[in-house]
Coordinates of C-alpha atoms and ligand atoms in Angstrom, one line a residue:
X24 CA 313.6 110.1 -91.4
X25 CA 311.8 107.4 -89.4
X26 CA 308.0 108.5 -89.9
X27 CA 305.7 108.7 -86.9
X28 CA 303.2 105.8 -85.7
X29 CA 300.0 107.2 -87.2
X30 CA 298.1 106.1 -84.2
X31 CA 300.3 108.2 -81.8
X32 CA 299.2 111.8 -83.9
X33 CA 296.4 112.1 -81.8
X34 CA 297.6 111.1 -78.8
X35 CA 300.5 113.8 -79.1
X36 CA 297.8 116.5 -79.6
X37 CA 296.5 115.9 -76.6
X38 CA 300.0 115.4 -74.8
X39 CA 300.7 118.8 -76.7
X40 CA 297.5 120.5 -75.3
X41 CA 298.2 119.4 -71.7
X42 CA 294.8 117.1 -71.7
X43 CA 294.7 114.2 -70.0
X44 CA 295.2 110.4 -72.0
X45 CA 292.2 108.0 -71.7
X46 CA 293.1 103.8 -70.5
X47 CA 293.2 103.8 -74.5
X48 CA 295.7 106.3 -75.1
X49 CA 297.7 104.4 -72.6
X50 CA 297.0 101.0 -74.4
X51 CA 298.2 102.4 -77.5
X52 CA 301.4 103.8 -76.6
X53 CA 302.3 100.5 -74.5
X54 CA 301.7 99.0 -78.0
X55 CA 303.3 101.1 -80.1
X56 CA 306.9 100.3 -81.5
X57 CA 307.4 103.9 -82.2
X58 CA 310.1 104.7 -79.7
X59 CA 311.0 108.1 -79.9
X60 CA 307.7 109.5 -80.6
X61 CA 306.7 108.5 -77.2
X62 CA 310.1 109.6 -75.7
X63 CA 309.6 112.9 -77.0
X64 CA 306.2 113.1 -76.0
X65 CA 307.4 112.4 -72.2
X66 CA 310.3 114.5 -72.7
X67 CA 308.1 117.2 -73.3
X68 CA 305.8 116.7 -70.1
X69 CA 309.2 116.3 -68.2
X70 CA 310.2 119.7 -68.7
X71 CA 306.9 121.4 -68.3
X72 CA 307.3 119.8 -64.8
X73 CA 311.0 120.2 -64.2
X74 CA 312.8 122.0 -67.0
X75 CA 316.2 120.5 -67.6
X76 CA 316.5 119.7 -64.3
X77 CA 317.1 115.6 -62.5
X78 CA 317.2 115.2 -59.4
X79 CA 319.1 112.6 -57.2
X80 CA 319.8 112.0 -53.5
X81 CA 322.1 110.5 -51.6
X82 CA 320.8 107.7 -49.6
X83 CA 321.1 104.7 -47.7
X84 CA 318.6 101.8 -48.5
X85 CA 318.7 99.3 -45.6
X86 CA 316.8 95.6 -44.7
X87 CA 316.1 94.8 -41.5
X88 CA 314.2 91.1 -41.8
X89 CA 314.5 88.8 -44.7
X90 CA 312.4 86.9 -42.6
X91 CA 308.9 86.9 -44.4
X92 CA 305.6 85.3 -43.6
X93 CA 304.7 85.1 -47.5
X94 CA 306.4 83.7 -50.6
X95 CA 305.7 85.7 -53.8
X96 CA 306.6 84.1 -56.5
X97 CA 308.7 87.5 -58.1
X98 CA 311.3 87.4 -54.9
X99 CA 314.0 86.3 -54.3
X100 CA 314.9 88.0 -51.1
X101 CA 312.8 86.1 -48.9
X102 CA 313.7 83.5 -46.0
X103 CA 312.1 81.4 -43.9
X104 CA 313.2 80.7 -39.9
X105 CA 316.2 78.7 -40.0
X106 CA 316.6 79.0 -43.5
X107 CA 320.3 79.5 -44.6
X108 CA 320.9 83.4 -45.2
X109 CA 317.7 84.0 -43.0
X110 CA 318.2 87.4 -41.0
X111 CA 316.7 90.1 -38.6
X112 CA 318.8 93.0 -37.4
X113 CA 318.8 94.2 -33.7
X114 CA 317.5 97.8 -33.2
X115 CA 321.1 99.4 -32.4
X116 CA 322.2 97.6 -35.3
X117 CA 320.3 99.4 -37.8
X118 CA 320.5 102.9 -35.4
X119 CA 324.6 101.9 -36.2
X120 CA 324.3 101.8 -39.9
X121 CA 322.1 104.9 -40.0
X122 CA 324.4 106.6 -37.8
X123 CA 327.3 105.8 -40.2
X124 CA 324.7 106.6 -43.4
X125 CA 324.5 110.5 -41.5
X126 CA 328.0 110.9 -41.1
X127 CA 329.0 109.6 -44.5
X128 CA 326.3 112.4 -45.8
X129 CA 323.4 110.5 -46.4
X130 CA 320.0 112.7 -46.1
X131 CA 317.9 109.6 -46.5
X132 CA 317.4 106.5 -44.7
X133 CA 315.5 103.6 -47.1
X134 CA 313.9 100.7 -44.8
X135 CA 311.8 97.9 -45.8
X136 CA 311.9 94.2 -44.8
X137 CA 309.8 91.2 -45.0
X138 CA 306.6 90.5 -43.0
X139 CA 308.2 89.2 -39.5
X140 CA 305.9 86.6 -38.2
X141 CA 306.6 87.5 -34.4
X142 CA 308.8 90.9 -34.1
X143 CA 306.3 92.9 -32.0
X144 CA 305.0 96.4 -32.6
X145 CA 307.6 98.2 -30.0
X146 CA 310.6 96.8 -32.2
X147 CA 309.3 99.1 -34.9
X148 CA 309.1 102.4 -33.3
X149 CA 312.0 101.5 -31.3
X150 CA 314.0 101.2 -34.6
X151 CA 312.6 104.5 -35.8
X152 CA 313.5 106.2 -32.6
X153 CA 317.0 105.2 -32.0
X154 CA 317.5 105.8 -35.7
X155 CA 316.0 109.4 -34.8
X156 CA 318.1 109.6 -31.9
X157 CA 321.4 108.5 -33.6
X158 CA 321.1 110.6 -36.9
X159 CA 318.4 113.5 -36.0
X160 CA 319.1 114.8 -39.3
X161 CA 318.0 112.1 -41.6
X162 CA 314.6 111.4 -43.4
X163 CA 313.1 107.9 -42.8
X164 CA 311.6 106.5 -45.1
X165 CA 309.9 103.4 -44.5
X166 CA 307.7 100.5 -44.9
X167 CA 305.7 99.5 -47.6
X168 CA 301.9 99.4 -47.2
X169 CA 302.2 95.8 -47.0
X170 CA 304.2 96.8 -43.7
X171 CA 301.9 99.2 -42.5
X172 CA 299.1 96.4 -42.9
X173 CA 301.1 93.8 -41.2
X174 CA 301.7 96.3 -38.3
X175 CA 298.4 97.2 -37.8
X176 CA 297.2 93.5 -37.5
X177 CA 300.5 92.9 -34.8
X178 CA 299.5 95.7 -33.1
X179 CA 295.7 94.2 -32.8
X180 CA 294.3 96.9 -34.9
X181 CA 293.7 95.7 -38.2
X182 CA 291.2 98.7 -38.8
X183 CA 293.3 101.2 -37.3
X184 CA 295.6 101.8 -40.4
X185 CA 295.7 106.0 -39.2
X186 CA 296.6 105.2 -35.8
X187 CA 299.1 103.1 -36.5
X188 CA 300.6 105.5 -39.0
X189 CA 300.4 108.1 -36.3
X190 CA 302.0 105.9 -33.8
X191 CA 305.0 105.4 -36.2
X192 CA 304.8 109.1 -37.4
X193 CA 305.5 110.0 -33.7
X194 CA 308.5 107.8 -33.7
X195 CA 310.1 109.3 -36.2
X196 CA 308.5 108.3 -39.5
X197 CA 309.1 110.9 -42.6
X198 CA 307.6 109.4 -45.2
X199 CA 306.1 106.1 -47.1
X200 CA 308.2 104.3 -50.0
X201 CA 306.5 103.2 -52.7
X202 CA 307.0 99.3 -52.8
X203 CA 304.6 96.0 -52.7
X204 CA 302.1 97.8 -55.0
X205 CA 303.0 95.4 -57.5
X206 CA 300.1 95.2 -60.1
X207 CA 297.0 96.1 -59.3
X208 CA 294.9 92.7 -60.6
X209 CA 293.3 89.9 -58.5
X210 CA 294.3 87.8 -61.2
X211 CA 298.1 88.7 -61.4
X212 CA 297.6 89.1 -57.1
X213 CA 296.3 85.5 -57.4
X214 CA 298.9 84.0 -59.5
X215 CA 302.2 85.5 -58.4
X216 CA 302.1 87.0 -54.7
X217 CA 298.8 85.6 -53.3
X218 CA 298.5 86.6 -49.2
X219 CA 299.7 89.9 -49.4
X220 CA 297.2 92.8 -49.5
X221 CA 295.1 93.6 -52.5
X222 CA 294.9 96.7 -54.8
X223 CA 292.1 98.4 -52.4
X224 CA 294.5 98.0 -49.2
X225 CA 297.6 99.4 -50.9
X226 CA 295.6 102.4 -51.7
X227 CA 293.6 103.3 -48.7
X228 CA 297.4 102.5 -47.0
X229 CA 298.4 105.6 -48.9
X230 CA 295.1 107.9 -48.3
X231 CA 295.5 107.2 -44.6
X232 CA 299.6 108.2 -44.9
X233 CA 298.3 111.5 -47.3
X234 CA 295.1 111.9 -44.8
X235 CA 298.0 112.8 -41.5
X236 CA 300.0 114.7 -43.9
X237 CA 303.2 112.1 -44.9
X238 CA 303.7 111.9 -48.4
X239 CA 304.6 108.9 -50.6
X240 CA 305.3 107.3 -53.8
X241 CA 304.1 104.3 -55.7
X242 CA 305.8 101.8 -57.5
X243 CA 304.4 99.1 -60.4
X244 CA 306.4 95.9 -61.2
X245 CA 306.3 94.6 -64.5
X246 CA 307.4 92.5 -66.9
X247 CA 306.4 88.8 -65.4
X248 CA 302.6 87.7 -66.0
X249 CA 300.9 90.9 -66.3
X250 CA 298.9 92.1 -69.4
X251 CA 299.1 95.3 -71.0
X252 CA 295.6 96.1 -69.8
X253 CA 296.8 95.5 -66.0
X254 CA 299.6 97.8 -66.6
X255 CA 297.1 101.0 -67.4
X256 CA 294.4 99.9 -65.0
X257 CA 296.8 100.5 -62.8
X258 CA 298.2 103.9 -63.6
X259 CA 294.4 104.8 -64.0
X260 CA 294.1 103.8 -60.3
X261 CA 296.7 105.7 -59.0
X262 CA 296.1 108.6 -60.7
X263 CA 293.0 108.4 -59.4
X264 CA 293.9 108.2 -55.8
X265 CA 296.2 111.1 -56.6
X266 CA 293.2 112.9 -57.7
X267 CA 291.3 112.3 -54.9
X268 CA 294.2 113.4 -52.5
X269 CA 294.6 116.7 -54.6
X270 CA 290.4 117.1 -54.3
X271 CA 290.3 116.5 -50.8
X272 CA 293.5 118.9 -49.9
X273 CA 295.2 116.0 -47.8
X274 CA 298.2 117.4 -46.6
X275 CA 300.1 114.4 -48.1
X276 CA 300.1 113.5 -51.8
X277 CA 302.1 111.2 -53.8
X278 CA 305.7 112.4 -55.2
X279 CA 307.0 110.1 -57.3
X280 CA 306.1 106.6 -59.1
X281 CA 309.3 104.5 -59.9
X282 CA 308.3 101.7 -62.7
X283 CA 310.4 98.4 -61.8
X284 CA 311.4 96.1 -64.2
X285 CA 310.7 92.3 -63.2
X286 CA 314.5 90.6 -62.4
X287 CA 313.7 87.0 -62.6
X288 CA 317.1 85.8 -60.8
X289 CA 316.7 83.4 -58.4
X290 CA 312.7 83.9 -58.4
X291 CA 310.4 81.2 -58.9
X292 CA 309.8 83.0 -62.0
X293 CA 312.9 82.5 -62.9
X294 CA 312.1 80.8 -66.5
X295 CA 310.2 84.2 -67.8
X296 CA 312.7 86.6 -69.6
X297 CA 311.7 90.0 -67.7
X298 CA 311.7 93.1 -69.5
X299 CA 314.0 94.2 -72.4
X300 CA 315.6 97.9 -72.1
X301 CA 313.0 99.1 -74.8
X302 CA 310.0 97.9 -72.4
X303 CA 312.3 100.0 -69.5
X304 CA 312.1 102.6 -71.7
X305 CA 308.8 102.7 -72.7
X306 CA 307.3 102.1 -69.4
X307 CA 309.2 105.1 -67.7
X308 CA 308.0 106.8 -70.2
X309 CA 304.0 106.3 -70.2
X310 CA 304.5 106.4 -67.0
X311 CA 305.2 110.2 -66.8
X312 CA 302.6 110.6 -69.6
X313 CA 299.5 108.7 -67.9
X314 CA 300.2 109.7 -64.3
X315 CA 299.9 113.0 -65.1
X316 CA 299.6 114.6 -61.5
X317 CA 302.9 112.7 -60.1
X318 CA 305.5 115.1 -60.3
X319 CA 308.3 112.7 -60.6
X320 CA 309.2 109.6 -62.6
X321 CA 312.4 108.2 -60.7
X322 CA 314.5 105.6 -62.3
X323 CA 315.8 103.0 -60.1
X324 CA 319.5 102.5 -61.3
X325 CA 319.6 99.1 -59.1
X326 CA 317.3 97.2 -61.6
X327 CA 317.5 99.5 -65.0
X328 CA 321.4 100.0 -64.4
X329 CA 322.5 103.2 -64.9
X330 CA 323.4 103.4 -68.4
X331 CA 319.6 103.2 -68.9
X332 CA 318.8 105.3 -66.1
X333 CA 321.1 108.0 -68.1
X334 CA 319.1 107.3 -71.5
X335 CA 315.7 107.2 -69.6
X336 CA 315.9 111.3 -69.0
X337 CA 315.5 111.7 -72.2
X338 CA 311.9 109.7 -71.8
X339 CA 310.4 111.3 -69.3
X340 CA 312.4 110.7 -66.3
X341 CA 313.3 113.4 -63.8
X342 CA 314.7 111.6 -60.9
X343 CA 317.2 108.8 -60.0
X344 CA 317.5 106.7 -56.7
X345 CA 320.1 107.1 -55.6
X346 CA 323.5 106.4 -54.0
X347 CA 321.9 103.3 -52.5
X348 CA 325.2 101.6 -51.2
X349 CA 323.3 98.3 -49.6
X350 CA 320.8 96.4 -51.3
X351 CA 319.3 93.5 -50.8
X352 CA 315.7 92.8 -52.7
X353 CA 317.2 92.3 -56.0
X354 CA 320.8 91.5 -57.4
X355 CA 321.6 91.4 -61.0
X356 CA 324.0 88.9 -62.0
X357 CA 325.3 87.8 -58.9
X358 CA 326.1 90.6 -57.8
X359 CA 326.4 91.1 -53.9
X360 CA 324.3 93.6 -51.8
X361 CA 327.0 96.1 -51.6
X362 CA 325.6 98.1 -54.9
X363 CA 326.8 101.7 -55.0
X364 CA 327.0 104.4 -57.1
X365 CA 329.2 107.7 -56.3
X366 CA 327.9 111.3 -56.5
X367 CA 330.6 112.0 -59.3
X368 CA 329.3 109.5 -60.9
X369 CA 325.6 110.2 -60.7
X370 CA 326.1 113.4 -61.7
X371 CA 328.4 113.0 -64.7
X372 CA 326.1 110.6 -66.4
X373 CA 323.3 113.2 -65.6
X374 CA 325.6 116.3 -67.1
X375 CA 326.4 114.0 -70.3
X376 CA 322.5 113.1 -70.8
X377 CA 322.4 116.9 -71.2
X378 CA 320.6 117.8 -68.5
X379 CA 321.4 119.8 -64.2
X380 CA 321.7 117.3 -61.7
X381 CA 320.4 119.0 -58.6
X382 CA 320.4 117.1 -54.7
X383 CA 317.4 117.1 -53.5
X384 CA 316.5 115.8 -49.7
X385 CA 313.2 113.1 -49.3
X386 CA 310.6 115.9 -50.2
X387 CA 312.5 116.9 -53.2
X388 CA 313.8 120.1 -51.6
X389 CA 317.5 121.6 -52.9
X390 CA 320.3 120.7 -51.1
X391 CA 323.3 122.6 -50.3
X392 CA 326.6 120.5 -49.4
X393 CA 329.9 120.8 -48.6
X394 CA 331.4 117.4 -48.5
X395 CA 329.7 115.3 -46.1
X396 CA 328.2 118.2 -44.0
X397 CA 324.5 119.7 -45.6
X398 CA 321.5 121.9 -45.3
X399 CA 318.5 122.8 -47.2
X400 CA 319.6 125.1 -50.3
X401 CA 316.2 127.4 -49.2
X402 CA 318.2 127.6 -45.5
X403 CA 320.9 128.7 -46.9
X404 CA 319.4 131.1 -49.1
X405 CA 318.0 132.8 -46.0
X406 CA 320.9 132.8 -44.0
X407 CA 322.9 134.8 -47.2
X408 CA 319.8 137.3 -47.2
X409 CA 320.2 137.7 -43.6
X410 CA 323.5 138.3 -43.7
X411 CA 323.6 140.5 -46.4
X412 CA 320.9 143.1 -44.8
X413 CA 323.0 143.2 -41.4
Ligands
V47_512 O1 308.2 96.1 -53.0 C1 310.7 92.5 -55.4 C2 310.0 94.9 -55.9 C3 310.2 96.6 -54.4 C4 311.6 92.0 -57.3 O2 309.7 104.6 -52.9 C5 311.2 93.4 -57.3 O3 311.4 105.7 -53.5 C6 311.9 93.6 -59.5 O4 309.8 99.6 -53.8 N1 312.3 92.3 -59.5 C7 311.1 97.3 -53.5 N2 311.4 94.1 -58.4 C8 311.8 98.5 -54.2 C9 310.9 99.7 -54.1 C10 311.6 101.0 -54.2 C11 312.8 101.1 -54.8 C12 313.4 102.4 -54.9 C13 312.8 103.5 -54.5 C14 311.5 103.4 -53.9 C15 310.8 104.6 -53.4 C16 310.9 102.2 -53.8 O5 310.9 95.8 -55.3 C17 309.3 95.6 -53.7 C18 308.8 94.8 -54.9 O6 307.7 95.5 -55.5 N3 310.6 93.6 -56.1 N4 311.3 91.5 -56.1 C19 312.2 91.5 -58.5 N5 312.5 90.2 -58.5

């Protein structure tokens, strides 16, 4: 028997006491080789939240520009104007694909792009009315904060985050993705995706989204230049910001945080290594055990690949994203941006991890499906009542 990292014992008293872990804690178990101690410790805060169930959707993530006004250093899915590969999709173009997302079943719509220096504000809520119009049925989700700041400052508000949150709310907005938080250090900002918006503007992003009622999630990339240290500052800053939307009852809240590993292909940092699928591991799972009032850890099969995704439920992970079919912000070994994975399969690698794969919509409601066609599960649960007391 492999015995225990010492330094984790008290660590897993407090994990076992449902008390919250200090920056320290957090230090320690990013340290610690001791795999499956930690696993088990997130395992264990997994199921208080969620039993033995995981969650997983079935979605559609789409681009619409690749056209971007900065050049992180981390991305490879960039273009300038005029650059080869350079794109930026007409309005009835992405209502098209949206359309076709609905039909094909899809209960989620996943949009992000790169900072467009001249598309104006109306293109924005244009695309999320037609998309509205041509697939009522289907959550948007859309636009890092990064976006939302770029739109305010197109839309000559740069102060006016809430407004312009409302404006796109109106049009058809559900909710915020989680992207472009990066890590939450000047120094790491400085170095390897200087120009976009600081630690302080991601966050207020999200307290203005929770502030009108849409909720959101929050990502952290890792596993290029950062420290250890950066990583827990920043799960301490989210978690504060989650505590401060809990205090101050905002009707939205954060759902979910989705660690993603660093994929150096085709970056400029393309000479680092990125993370190992131990780091994966480990991150998912301090993850669930530092941001203790995020509901859900998601997995992100795109960059951990879903063989990890399937070992990850077993450290702390309760959710994976998703069917995905298109994607375009990172590809793995060449691969193109058609990157899909089937219900069958989703759910067999869920089943075999031991666990219930459930559908869930956006907001982590229960889905009830029959082929392509769906409602709520809670819908249907009151139709059967109904029906039953006629
Ligand atoms: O914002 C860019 C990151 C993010 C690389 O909210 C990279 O449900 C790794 O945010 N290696 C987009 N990561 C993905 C994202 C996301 C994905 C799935 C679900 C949700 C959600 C959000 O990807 C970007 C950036 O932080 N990224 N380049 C790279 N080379």
């Amino acid at each position: 028997m492999i015995a225990m990292d010492p330094q984790l014992e008290p660590i897993a008293e407090k994990v076992y006491a449902n008390q919250r872990l200090s920056p320290a804690d957090g230090h320690t178990l990013l340290l610690s080789r001791d795999i499956w101690t930690i696993g088990e410790l997130a395992d264990h805060a997994r199921r208080r939240w969620h039993g033995d169930t995981v969650y997983y959707n079935i979605n559609r993530h789409m681009n619409y520009t690749n056209i971007c006004a900065l050049s992180c250093k981390f991305c490879s899915f960039y273009r300038k104007k005029d650059q080869d590969g350079a794109y930026e999709y007409p309005v009835d173009h992405l209502a098209q694909q949206a359309r076709e997302a609905a039909e094909a079943g899809a209960t989620e719509v996943h949009i992000v792009g790169g900072l467009h220096p001249w598309l104006g504000f109306d293109y924005y809520t244009d695309m999320l009315s037609a998309i509205r119009d041509a697939a009522p049925a289907l959550h948007i989700k859309a636009f890092t904060a990064v976006e939302i700041v770029h739109l305010a400052r197109i839309s000559k508000r740069p102060r006016d985050i809430e407004g312009v949150l409302r404006d796109l709310q109106a049009a058809g907005l559900g909710s915020l993705p989680g992207g472009g938080a990066e890590v939450f250090d000047d120094r790491v900002h400085d170095e390897a995706f200087k120009g976009k918006i600081r630690s302080e503007q991601w966050l207020e992003v999200h307290e203005a989204a929770h502030r009108i009622g849409l909720r959101s999630n929050a990502t952290i990339l890792y596993g290029h230049i950062e420290s250890l240290e950066d990583r827990v500052h920043h799960f301490c800053l989210l978690r504060e910001a989650q505590d401060r939307a809990i205090r101050d009852n905002h009707p939205g809240r954060f759902q979910t945080v989705i660690p993603l590993p660093f994929v150096p292909d085709r970056s400029e940092l393309e000479h680092l290594p990125g993370p190992t699928g131990l780091d994966d591991l480990k991150m998912l799972a301090v993850s669930r055990l530092m941001l203790d009032n995020f509901p859900h850890v998601k997995a992100f099969w795109i960059m951990q690949t879903l063989e990890l995704s399937q070992l990850s439920l077993h450290f702390g992970v309760d959710d994976i994203d998703g069917t995905v079919v298109w994607y375009d912000i990172t590809k793995v070994g060449g691969c193109g941006t058609h990157q899909e994975v089937g219900v069958t399969e989703l759910r067999r690698a869920v089943r075999q991890a031991g666990f219930e794969p459930v559908e869930r919509d956006t907001l982590y409601r229960h889905v009830d499906r029959q082929g392509a066609t769906w409602r709520l599960a809670a819908e249907a649960h009151a139709e059967a009542v109904m029906g039953a007391s006629r």
